[in-house]
Amino acid sequence: QRLSYAFVCVCVCVCVCVPSAYLIYSSSVAAGAQSGIEECKYQFAWDRWNCPERALQLSSHGGLRSANRETAFVHAISSAGVMYTLTRNCSLGDFDNCGCDDSRNGQLGGQGWLWGGCSDNVGFGEAISKQFVDALETGQDARAAMNLHNNEAGRKAVKATMKRTCKCHGVSGSCTTQTCWLQLPEFREVGAHLKEKYHAALKVELLQGAGNSAAGRGAIADTFRAISTRELVHLEDSPDYCLENKTLGLPGTEGRECLRRGRALGRWERRSCRRLCGDCGLAVEQRRAETVTSCNCKFHWCCAVRCEQCRRRVTKYFCSRSGGERLRPRRRP
Ligand SMILES: *[C@@H]1O[C@H](CO)[C@@H](O)[C@H](O)[C@H]1NC(C)=O
Ligand SMILES: *[C@@H]1O[C@H](CO)[C@@H](O)[C@H](O)[C@H]1NC(C)=O
């Protein structure tokens, strides 16, 4: 019985204490939160807000108490990362108490296929990640409700992006019947899904002072309950990320690199100089740089590889207040 009074603490930005029975999950939770942060940096690499460290305070006490669209994304991707990693660990056999989800095996799934095989156990990942991530929200105010809603949206995104994989059965692979199971996608897909949700995030308007009374708190709960947990929600508008703001810990876009030419640039990347520089009233400055790489490598019998050093001139682009080319701003954000 003494065990039930022992707690372990996990620090992922802030510390969460949970019963020590959960100790076995703590490295997985920390790794999951880290992968969420890395995905945030990847998804926002060419946005004005690029997921800076100060944004990554998950707790609603201490740190930043912003409640904008970006805060919503940080909560969702972190909670998705934790759930994803726990689920993956489970499938890899890292935990004794969990394995495949075979609860539906044998049941008809759809036309011509049955559930079978080893589905990734997202139910497990969901339950454990809830214990850790949602425990950070101890308040009863609108911010806590917003954070919990976005944590849930992150977990929903993991489920929504799962892939059905099937195997054919029948005489010499004639595929008269199939068995199918659900697999986790690459985490990148969860990130891309949540980035779309970020663009479509809903702003929740609450009356001033709601939350100061029991009735007010009930109204907050009702308001959030009415919104699908597949959607991200926020309470405040975002600040102007073009500008440096020391109070808010924002660096502004001056000095940021942007992309212009390149083999495989998507539309979002190709527009990055306009978005980061031009629309923020900054010029685009070219800087030439030289990169040195190993090249023309040859294998010598036996056994050495010798390479030459190749120098390549590259042009990089940066937002600059002084010199450089001015793009005509389309609009101020
Ligand atoms: C779960 O996976 C992560 C990363 O894939 C790894 O760092 C962590 O140690 C794993 N946890 C366990 C308990 O094996
Ligand atoms: C920084 O942001 C705060 C809060 O939005 C605002 O009141 C203040 O005017 C901003 N400061 C600058 C220098 O823009």
PDB file of C-alpha atoms in Angstrom, residues 98-331:
ATOM      1  CA  CYS A  98       0.864  -4.022 -23.604  1.00  0.00           C
ATOM      2  CA  GLY A  99       0.865  -5.433 -27.108  1.00  0.00           C
ATOM      3  CA  CYS A 100      -1.139  -5.406 -30.348  1.00  0.00           C
ATOM      4  CA  ASP A 101      -4.743  -4.288 -30.381  1.00  0.00           C
ATOM      5  CA  ASP A 102      -6.493  -7.455 -31.536  1.00  0.00           C
ATOM      6  CA  SER A 103      -9.838  -6.614 -29.947  1.00  0.00           C
ATOM      7  CA  ARG A 104     -11.664  -6.570 -33.286  1.00  0.00           C
ATOM      8  CA  ASN A 105      -9.865  -9.497 -34.907  1.00  0.00           C
ATOM      9  CA  GLY A 106     -12.238 -11.855 -36.658  1.00  0.00           C
ATOM     10  CA  GLN A 107     -14.937  -9.196 -37.078  1.00  0.00           C
ATOM     11  CA  LEU A 108     -16.076  -7.981 -40.462  1.00  0.00           C
ATOM     12  CA  GLY A 109     -14.464  -4.627 -41.134  1.00  0.00           C
ATOM     13  CA  GLY A 110     -15.974  -3.762 -44.506  1.00  0.00           C
ATOM     14  CA  GLN A 111     -16.799  -5.286 -47.873  1.00  0.00           C
ATOM     15  CA  GLY A 112     -14.517  -8.270 -48.356  1.00  0.00           C
ATOM     16  CA  TRP A 113     -12.248  -7.750 -45.394  1.00  0.00           C
ATOM     17  CA  LEU A 114     -11.908  -8.893 -41.812  1.00  0.00           C
ATOM     18  CA  TRP A 115      -9.973  -7.393 -38.952  1.00  0.00           C
ATOM     19  CA  GLY A 116      -6.838  -9.423 -38.294  1.00  0.00           C
ATOM     20  CA  GLY A 117      -3.149  -9.141 -37.628  1.00  0.00           C
ATOM     21  CA  CYS A 118      -1.485  -6.705 -35.256  1.00  0.00           C
ATOM     22  CA  SER A 119      -3.031  -3.253 -35.073  1.00  0.00           C
ATOM     23  CA  ASP A 120      -0.995  -0.571 -33.312  1.00  0.00           C
ATOM     24  CA  ASN A 121      -2.466  -0.128 -29.854  1.00  0.00           C
ATOM     25  CA  VAL A 122      -3.470   3.543 -29.939  1.00  0.00           C
ATOM     26  CA  GLY A 123      -5.947   2.973 -27.129  1.00  0.00           C
ATOM     27  CA  PHE A 124      -3.018   2.278 -24.831  1.00  0.00           C
ATOM     28  CA  GLY A 125      -1.025   5.300 -26.055  1.00  0.00           C
ATOM     29  CA  GLU A 126      -4.067   7.501 -25.683  1.00  0.00           C
ATOM     30  CA  ALA A 127      -4.823   6.447 -22.112  1.00  0.00           C
ATOM     31  CA  ILE A 128      -1.266   6.814 -20.817  1.00  0.00           C
ATOM     32  CA  SER A 129      -0.534  10.076 -22.635  1.00  0.00           C
ATOM     33  CA  LYS A 130      -3.724  11.551 -21.173  1.00  0.00           C
ATOM     34  CA  GLN A 131      -2.457  10.745 -17.681  1.00  0.00           C
ATOM     35  CA  PHE A 132       0.770  12.624 -18.289  1.00  0.00           C
ATOM     36  CA  VAL A 133      -0.081  15.512 -20.591  1.00  0.00           C
ATOM     37  CA  ASP A 134      -3.527  16.461 -19.302  1.00  0.00           C
ATOM     38  CA  ALA A 135      -2.196  16.396 -15.728  1.00  0.00           C
ATOM     39  CA  LEU A 136      -0.366  19.648 -16.547  1.00  0.00           C
ATOM     40  CA  GLU A 137      -3.681  21.488 -16.615  1.00  0.00           C
ATOM     41  CA  THR A 138      -4.787  22.008 -13.066  1.00  0.00           C
ATOM     42  CA  GLY A 139      -6.801  25.200 -13.553  1.00  0.00           C
ATOM     43  CA  GLN A 140     -10.500  25.468 -14.211  1.00  0.00           C
ATOM     44  CA  ASP A 141     -10.421  28.559 -16.354  1.00  0.00           C
ATOM     45  CA  ALA A 142     -10.882  29.035 -20.069  1.00  0.00           C
ATOM     46  CA  ARG A 143      -7.162  28.590 -20.777  1.00  0.00           C
ATOM     47  CA  ALA A 144      -7.091  25.218 -19.073  1.00  0.00           C
ATOM     48  CA  ALA A 145     -10.206  24.206 -21.029  1.00  0.00           C
ATOM     49  CA  MET A 146      -8.561  25.378 -24.263  1.00  0.00           C
ATOM     50  CA  ASN A 147      -5.351  23.460 -23.552  1.00  0.00           C
ATOM     51  CA  LEU A 148      -7.231  20.268 -22.710  1.00  0.00           C
ATOM     52  CA  HIS A 149      -9.289  20.606 -25.894  1.00  0.00           C
ATOM     53  CA  ASN A 150      -6.142  20.989 -28.014  1.00  0.00           C
ATOM     54  CA  ASN A 151      -4.402  18.085 -26.251  1.00  0.00           C
ATOM     55  CA  GLU A 152      -7.388  15.972 -27.255  1.00  0.00           C
ATOM     56  CA  ALA A 153      -7.252  17.296 -30.828  1.00  0.00           C
ATOM     57  CA  GLY A 154      -3.626  16.143 -30.973  1.00  0.00           C
ATOM     58  CA  ARG A 155      -4.598  12.638 -29.918  1.00  0.00           C
ATOM     59  CA  LYS A 156      -7.483  12.631 -32.415  1.00  0.00           C
ATOM     60  CA  ALA A 157      -5.003  13.558 -35.160  1.00  0.00           C
ATOM     61  CA  VAL A 158      -2.939  10.436 -34.440  1.00  0.00           C
ATOM     62  CA  LYS A 159      -6.061   8.301 -34.795  1.00  0.00           C
ATOM     63  CA  ALA A 160      -7.295  10.112 -37.897  1.00  0.00           C
ATOM     64  CA  THR A 161      -4.047   9.551 -39.798  1.00  0.00           C
ATOM     65  CA  MET A 162      -3.711   5.840 -39.095  1.00  0.00           C
ATOM     66  CA  LYS A 163      -3.423   3.672 -42.167  1.00  0.00           C
ATOM     67  CA  ARG A 164      -5.199   0.457 -43.008  1.00  0.00           C
ATOM     68  CA  THR A 165      -2.838  -2.229 -44.218  1.00  0.00           C
ATOM     69  CA  CYS A 166      -4.175  -5.446 -45.689  1.00  0.00           C
ATOM     70  CA  LYS A 167      -3.008  -8.895 -46.630  1.00  0.00           C
ATOM     71  CA  CYS A 168      -4.631 -11.072 -49.274  1.00  0.00           C
ATOM     72  CA  HIS A 169      -5.724 -14.634 -48.702  1.00  0.00           C
ATOM     73  CA  GLY A 170      -7.073 -17.237 -51.087  1.00  0.00           C
ATOM     74  CA  VAL A 171      -5.706 -19.696 -53.618  1.00  0.00           C
ATOM     75  CA  SER A 172      -2.318 -18.434 -54.841  1.00  0.00           C
ATOM     76  CA  GLY A 173      -2.992 -14.947 -53.602  1.00  0.00           C
ATOM     77  CA  SER A 174      -6.321 -14.576 -55.415  1.00  0.00           C
ATOM     78  CA  CYS A 175      -7.432 -12.238 -52.647  1.00  0.00           C
ATOM     79  CA  THR A 176     -10.893 -13.679 -52.134  1.00  0.00           C
ATOM     80  CA  THR A 177     -10.649 -12.449 -48.566  1.00  0.00           C
ATOM     81  CA  GLN A 178      -8.405  -9.912 -46.934  1.00  0.00           C
ATOM     82  CA  THR A 179      -7.400  -9.292 -43.347  1.00  0.00           C
ATOM     83  CA  CYS A 180      -6.560  -5.732 -42.375  1.00  0.00           C
ATOM     84  CA  TRP A 181      -5.068  -3.917 -39.411  1.00  0.00           C
ATOM     85  CA  LEU A 182      -4.379  -0.284 -38.522  1.00  0.00           C
ATOM     86  CA  GLN A 183      -0.854   1.102 -38.451  1.00  0.00           C
ATOM     87  CA  LEU A 184       0.583   4.383 -37.253  1.00  0.00           C
ATOM     88  CA  PRO A 185       1.613   6.681 -40.127  1.00  0.00           C
ATOM     89  CA  GLU A 186       4.969   8.484 -40.177  1.00  0.00           C
ATOM     90  CA  PHE A 187       4.832  11.172 -37.479  1.00  0.00           C
ATOM     91  CA  ARG A 188       5.384  13.744 -40.248  1.00  0.00           C
ATOM     92  CA  GLU A 189       1.833  13.018 -41.461  1.00  0.00           C
ATOM     93  CA  VAL A 190       0.419  13.748 -38.029  1.00  0.00           C
ATOM     94  CA  GLY A 191       2.335  17.048 -38.104  1.00  0.00           C
ATOM     95  CA  ALA A 192       0.987  17.958 -41.551  1.00  0.00           C
ATOM     96  CA  HIS A 193      -2.564  17.086 -40.477  1.00  0.00           C
ATOM     97  CA  LEU A 194      -2.265  19.329 -37.415  1.00  0.00           C
ATOM     98  CA  LYS A 195      -0.779  22.139 -39.508  1.00  0.00           C
ATOM     99  CA  GLU A 196      -3.995  22.136 -41.547  1.00  0.00           C
ATOM    100  CA  LYS A 197      -5.992  22.180 -38.334  1.00  0.00           C
ATOM    101  CA  TYR A 198      -3.855  25.121 -37.209  1.00  0.00           C
ATOM    102  CA  HIS A 199      -4.847  27.135 -40.266  1.00  0.00           C
ATOM    103  CA  ALA A 200      -8.500  26.326 -39.610  1.00  0.00           C
ATOM    104  CA  ALA A 201      -8.372  26.893 -35.820  1.00  0.00           C
ATOM    105  CA  LEU A 202     -11.533  28.306 -34.252  1.00  0.00           C
ATOM    106  CA  LYS A 203     -11.552  31.338 -32.009  1.00  0.00           C
ATOM    107  CA  VAL A 204     -13.693  30.944 -28.908  1.00  0.00           C
ATOM    108  CA  GLU A 205     -15.233  34.152 -27.585  1.00  0.00           C
ATOM    109  CA  LEU A 206     -16.107  34.133 -23.908  1.00  0.00           C
ATOM    110  CA  LEU A 207     -17.631  36.828 -21.777  1.00  0.00           C
ATOM    111  CA  GLN A 208     -15.271  38.820 -19.588  1.00  0.00           C
ATOM    112  CA  GLY A 209     -15.041  37.359 -16.111  1.00  0.00           C
ATOM    113  CA  ALA A 210     -16.483  33.989 -17.052  1.00  0.00           C
ATOM    114  CA  GLY A 211     -14.765  31.441 -14.857  1.00  0.00           C
ATOM    115  CA  ASN A 212     -14.991  33.501 -11.673  1.00  0.00           C
ATOM    116  CA  SER A 213     -18.097  31.631 -10.629  1.00  0.00           C
ATOM    117  CA  ALA A 214     -19.348  28.061 -10.724  1.00  0.00           C
ATOM    118  CA  ALA A 215     -21.991  29.024 -13.287  1.00  0.00           C
ATOM    119  CA  GLY A 216     -19.341  30.706 -15.408  1.00  0.00           C
ATOM    120  CA  ARG A 217     -17.136  27.633 -15.321  1.00  0.00           C
ATOM    121  CA  GLY A 218     -20.100  25.550 -16.408  1.00  0.00           C
ATOM    122  CA  ALA A 219     -20.636  27.904 -19.327  1.00  0.00           C
ATOM    123  CA  ILE A 220     -16.966  27.542 -20.326  1.00  0.00           C
ATOM    124  CA  ALA A 221     -17.242  23.763 -20.262  1.00  0.00           C
ATOM    125  CA  ASP A 222     -20.436  23.889 -22.352  1.00  0.00           C
ATOM    126  CA  THR A 223     -18.844  26.211 -24.897  1.00  0.00           C
ATOM    127  CA  PHE A 224     -15.849  23.929 -25.448  1.00  0.00           C
ATOM    128  CA  ARG A 225     -17.964  20.788 -25.438  1.00  0.00           C
ATOM    129  CA  ALA A 226     -19.943  22.140 -28.380  1.00  0.00           C
ATOM    130  CA  ILE A 227     -16.799  22.260 -30.550  1.00  0.00           C
ATOM    131  CA  SER A 228     -15.524  19.089 -32.190  1.00  0.00           C
ATOM    132  CA  THR A 229     -12.367  17.765 -30.545  1.00  0.00           C
ATOM    133  CA  ARG A 230     -10.951  17.286 -34.032  1.00  0.00           C
ATOM    134  CA  GLU A 231     -10.533  21.074 -34.278  1.00  0.00           C
ATOM    135  CA  LEU A 232      -7.969  23.328 -32.649  1.00  0.00           C
ATOM    136  CA  VAL A 233      -9.295  26.231 -30.601  1.00  0.00           C
ATOM    137  CA  HIS A 234      -7.807  29.501 -29.351  1.00  0.00           C
ATOM    138  CA  LEU A 235      -8.957  32.434 -27.230  1.00  0.00           C
ATOM    139  CA  GLU A 236      -6.664  35.242 -28.372  1.00  0.00           C
ATOM    140  CA  ASP A 237      -5.424  36.650 -31.640  1.00  0.00           C
ATOM    141  CA  SER A 238      -1.755  36.160 -32.456  1.00  0.00           C
ATOM    142  CA  PRO A 239       0.640  39.091 -32.038  1.00  0.00           C
ATOM    143  CA  ASP A 240       2.430  40.556 -35.049  1.00  0.00           C
ATOM    144  CA  TYR A 241       5.290  38.093 -35.572  1.00  0.00           C
ATOM    145  CA  CYS A 242       6.989  40.460 -38.032  1.00  0.00           C
ATOM    146  CA  LEU A 243       8.041  42.675 -35.152  1.00  0.00           C
ATOM    147  CA  GLU A 244      10.472  42.079 -32.358  1.00  0.00           C
ATOM    148  CA  ASN A 245       8.711  42.220 -28.999  1.00  0.00           C
ATOM    149  CA  LYS A 246      10.945  41.648 -25.991  1.00  0.00           C
ATOM    150  CA  THR A 247       8.032  41.541 -23.560  1.00  0.00           C
ATOM    151  CA  LEU A 248       6.539  38.624 -25.453  1.00  0.00           C
ATOM    152  CA  GLY A 249       9.930  37.071 -26.199  1.00  0.00           C
ATOM    153  CA  LEU A 250       9.430  37.392 -29.960  1.00  0.00           C
ATOM    154  CA  PRO A 251      12.489  37.884 -32.175  1.00  0.00           C
ATOM    155  CA  GLY A 252      10.711  39.292 -35.273  1.00  0.00           C
ATOM    156  CA  THR A 253      11.638  38.217 -38.801  1.00  0.00           C
ATOM    157  CA  GLU A 254      14.629  40.504 -39.420  1.00  0.00           C
ATOM    158  CA  GLY A 255      17.662  38.321 -40.165  1.00  0.00           C
ATOM    159  CA  ARG A 256      15.602  35.209 -40.935  1.00  0.00           C
ATOM    160  CA  GLU A 257      16.610  33.081 -43.899  1.00  0.00           C
ATOM    161  CA  CYS A 258      14.057  32.439 -46.625  1.00  0.00           C
ATOM    162  CA  LEU A 259      13.994  30.267 -49.744  1.00  0.00           C
ATOM    163  CA  ARG A 260      13.742  31.331 -53.370  1.00  0.00           C
ATOM    164  CA  ARG A 261      15.049  28.842 -55.842  1.00  0.00           C
ATOM    165  CA  GLY A 262      15.514  25.191 -55.306  1.00  0.00           C
ATOM    166  CA  ARG A 263      14.682  21.874 -56.785  1.00  0.00           C
ATOM    167  CA  ALA A 264      11.881  20.692 -54.660  1.00  0.00           C
ATOM    168  CA  LEU A 265      10.308  23.759 -53.127  1.00  0.00           C
ATOM    169  CA  GLY A 266       6.619  23.574 -52.359  1.00  0.00           C
ATOM    170  CA  ARG A 267       4.339  26.573 -52.758  1.00  0.00           C
ATOM    171  CA  TRP A 268       4.613  27.482 -49.094  1.00  0.00           C
ATOM    172  CA  GLU A 269       8.431  27.513 -49.203  1.00  0.00           C
ATOM    173  CA  ARG A 270       8.590  29.396 -52.502  1.00  0.00           C
ATOM    174  CA  ARG A 271       6.566  32.209 -50.942  1.00  0.00           C
ATOM    175  CA  SER A 272       8.699  32.371 -47.813  1.00  0.00           C
ATOM    176  CA  CYS A 273      10.687  35.493 -48.794  1.00  0.00           C
ATOM    177  CA  ARG A 274       7.493  37.420 -49.400  1.00  0.00           C
ATOM    178  CA  ARG A 275       5.910  36.183 -46.215  1.00  0.00           C
ATOM    179  CA  LEU A 276       8.908  36.680 -43.932  1.00  0.00           C
ATOM    180  CA  CYS A 277      10.489  39.768 -45.528  1.00  0.00           C
ATOM    181  CA  GLY A 278       8.295  41.567 -48.064  1.00  0.00           C
ATOM    182  CA  ASP A 279       5.008  41.488 -46.180  1.00  0.00           C
ATOM    183  CA  CYS A 280       6.855  42.515 -43.023  1.00  0.00           C
ATOM    184  CA  GLY A 281       8.328  45.614 -44.682  1.00  0.00           C
ATOM    185  CA  LEU A 282      11.814  44.138 -44.988  1.00  0.00           C
ATOM    186  CA  ALA A 283      14.083  43.734 -48.008  1.00  0.00           C
ATOM    187  CA  VAL A 284      15.547  40.459 -49.264  1.00  0.00           C
ATOM    188  CA  GLU A 285      19.324  40.386 -49.123  1.00  0.00           C
ATOM    189  CA  GLN A 286      21.408  37.886 -51.093  1.00  0.00           C
ATOM    190  CA  ARG A 287      24.476  36.445 -49.511  1.00  0.00           C
ATOM    191  CA  ARG A 288      26.876  34.193 -51.316  1.00  0.00           C
ATOM    192  CA  ALA A 289      28.510  31.443 -49.387  1.00  0.00           C
ATOM    193  CA  GLU A 290      30.740  28.530 -50.207  1.00  0.00           C
ATOM    194  CA  THR A 291      30.065  25.023 -49.060  1.00  0.00           C
ATOM    195  CA  VAL A 292      32.647  22.265 -48.984  1.00  0.00           C
ATOM    196  CA  THR A 293      31.540  18.671 -49.384  1.00  0.00           C
ATOM    197  CA  SER A 294      33.184  15.325 -50.018  1.00  0.00           C
ATOM    198  CA  CYS A 295      32.761  14.200 -53.596  1.00  0.00           C
ATOM    199  CA  ASN A 296      34.124  11.959 -56.361  1.00  0.00           C
ATOM    200  CA  CYS A 297      34.793   9.281 -53.801  1.00  0.00           C
ATOM    201  CA  LYS A 298      36.747   6.272 -55.055  1.00  0.00           C
ATOM    202  CA  PHE A 299      37.286   2.918 -53.504  1.00  0.00           C
ATOM    203  CA  HIS A 300      40.926   1.787 -53.373  1.00  0.00           C
ATOM    204  CA  TRP A 301      41.810  -1.896 -53.119  1.00  0.00           C
ATOM    205  CA  CYS A 302      41.935  -2.672 -50.268  1.00  0.00           C
ATOM    206  CA  CYS A 303      40.328  -1.007 -48.213  1.00  0.00           C
ATOM    207  CA  ALA A 304      40.128   2.710 -48.299  1.00  0.00           C
ATOM    208  CA  VAL A 305      37.786   5.298 -49.675  1.00  0.00           C
ATOM    209  CA  ARG A 306      39.361   8.531 -50.882  1.00  0.00           C
ATOM    210  CA  CYS A 307      37.333  11.597 -51.708  1.00  0.00           C
ATOM    211  CA  GLU A 308      37.970  14.998 -53.176  1.00  0.00           C
ATOM    212  CA  GLN A 309      36.790  18.194 -51.615  1.00  0.00           C
ATOM    213  CA  CYS A 310      34.271  19.973 -53.793  1.00  0.00           C
ATOM    214  CA  ARG A 311      33.488  23.613 -53.321  1.00  0.00           C
ATOM    215  CA  ARG A 312      30.144  24.884 -54.355  1.00  0.00           C
ATOM    216  CA  ARG A 313      28.918  28.450 -54.333  1.00  0.00           C
ATOM    217  CA  VAL A 314      25.448  28.855 -52.952  1.00  0.00           C
ATOM    218  CA  THR A 315      23.209  31.870 -52.690  1.00  0.00           C
ATOM    219  CA  LYS A 316      21.176  32.337 -49.571  1.00  0.00           C
ATOM    220  CA  TYR A 317      18.477  34.872 -48.884  1.00  0.00           C
ATOM    221  CA  PHE A 318      17.823  36.786 -45.691  1.00  0.00           C
ATOM    222  CA  CYS A 319      15.362  39.426 -44.497  1.00  0.00           C
ATOM    223  CA  SER A 320      17.147  42.703 -44.002  1.00  0.00           C
ATOM    224  CA  ARG A 321      16.135  46.163 -42.845  1.00  0.00           C
ATOM    225  CA  SER A 322      18.841  48.004 -44.764  1.00  0.00           C
ATOM    226  CA  GLY A 323      20.170  46.643 -48.053  1.00  0.00           C
ATOM    227  CA  GLY A 324      18.720  44.300 -50.604  1.00  0.00           C
ATOM    228  CA  GLU A 325      15.820  43.991 -52.940  1.00  0.00           C
ATOM    229  CA  ARG A 326      12.468  45.382 -51.881  1.00  0.00           C
ATOM    230  CA  LEU A 327       9.448  43.257 -52.604  1.00  0.00           C
ATOM    231  CA  ARG A 328       6.277  45.254 -52.837  1.00  0.00           C
ATOM    232  CA  PRO A 329       4.263  44.306 -49.777  1.00  0.00           C
ATOM    233  CA  ARG A 330       0.883  42.882 -50.624  1.00  0.00           C
ATOM    234  CA  ARG A 331      -0.631  43.467 -47.244  1.00  0.00           C
TER     235      ARG A 331
END
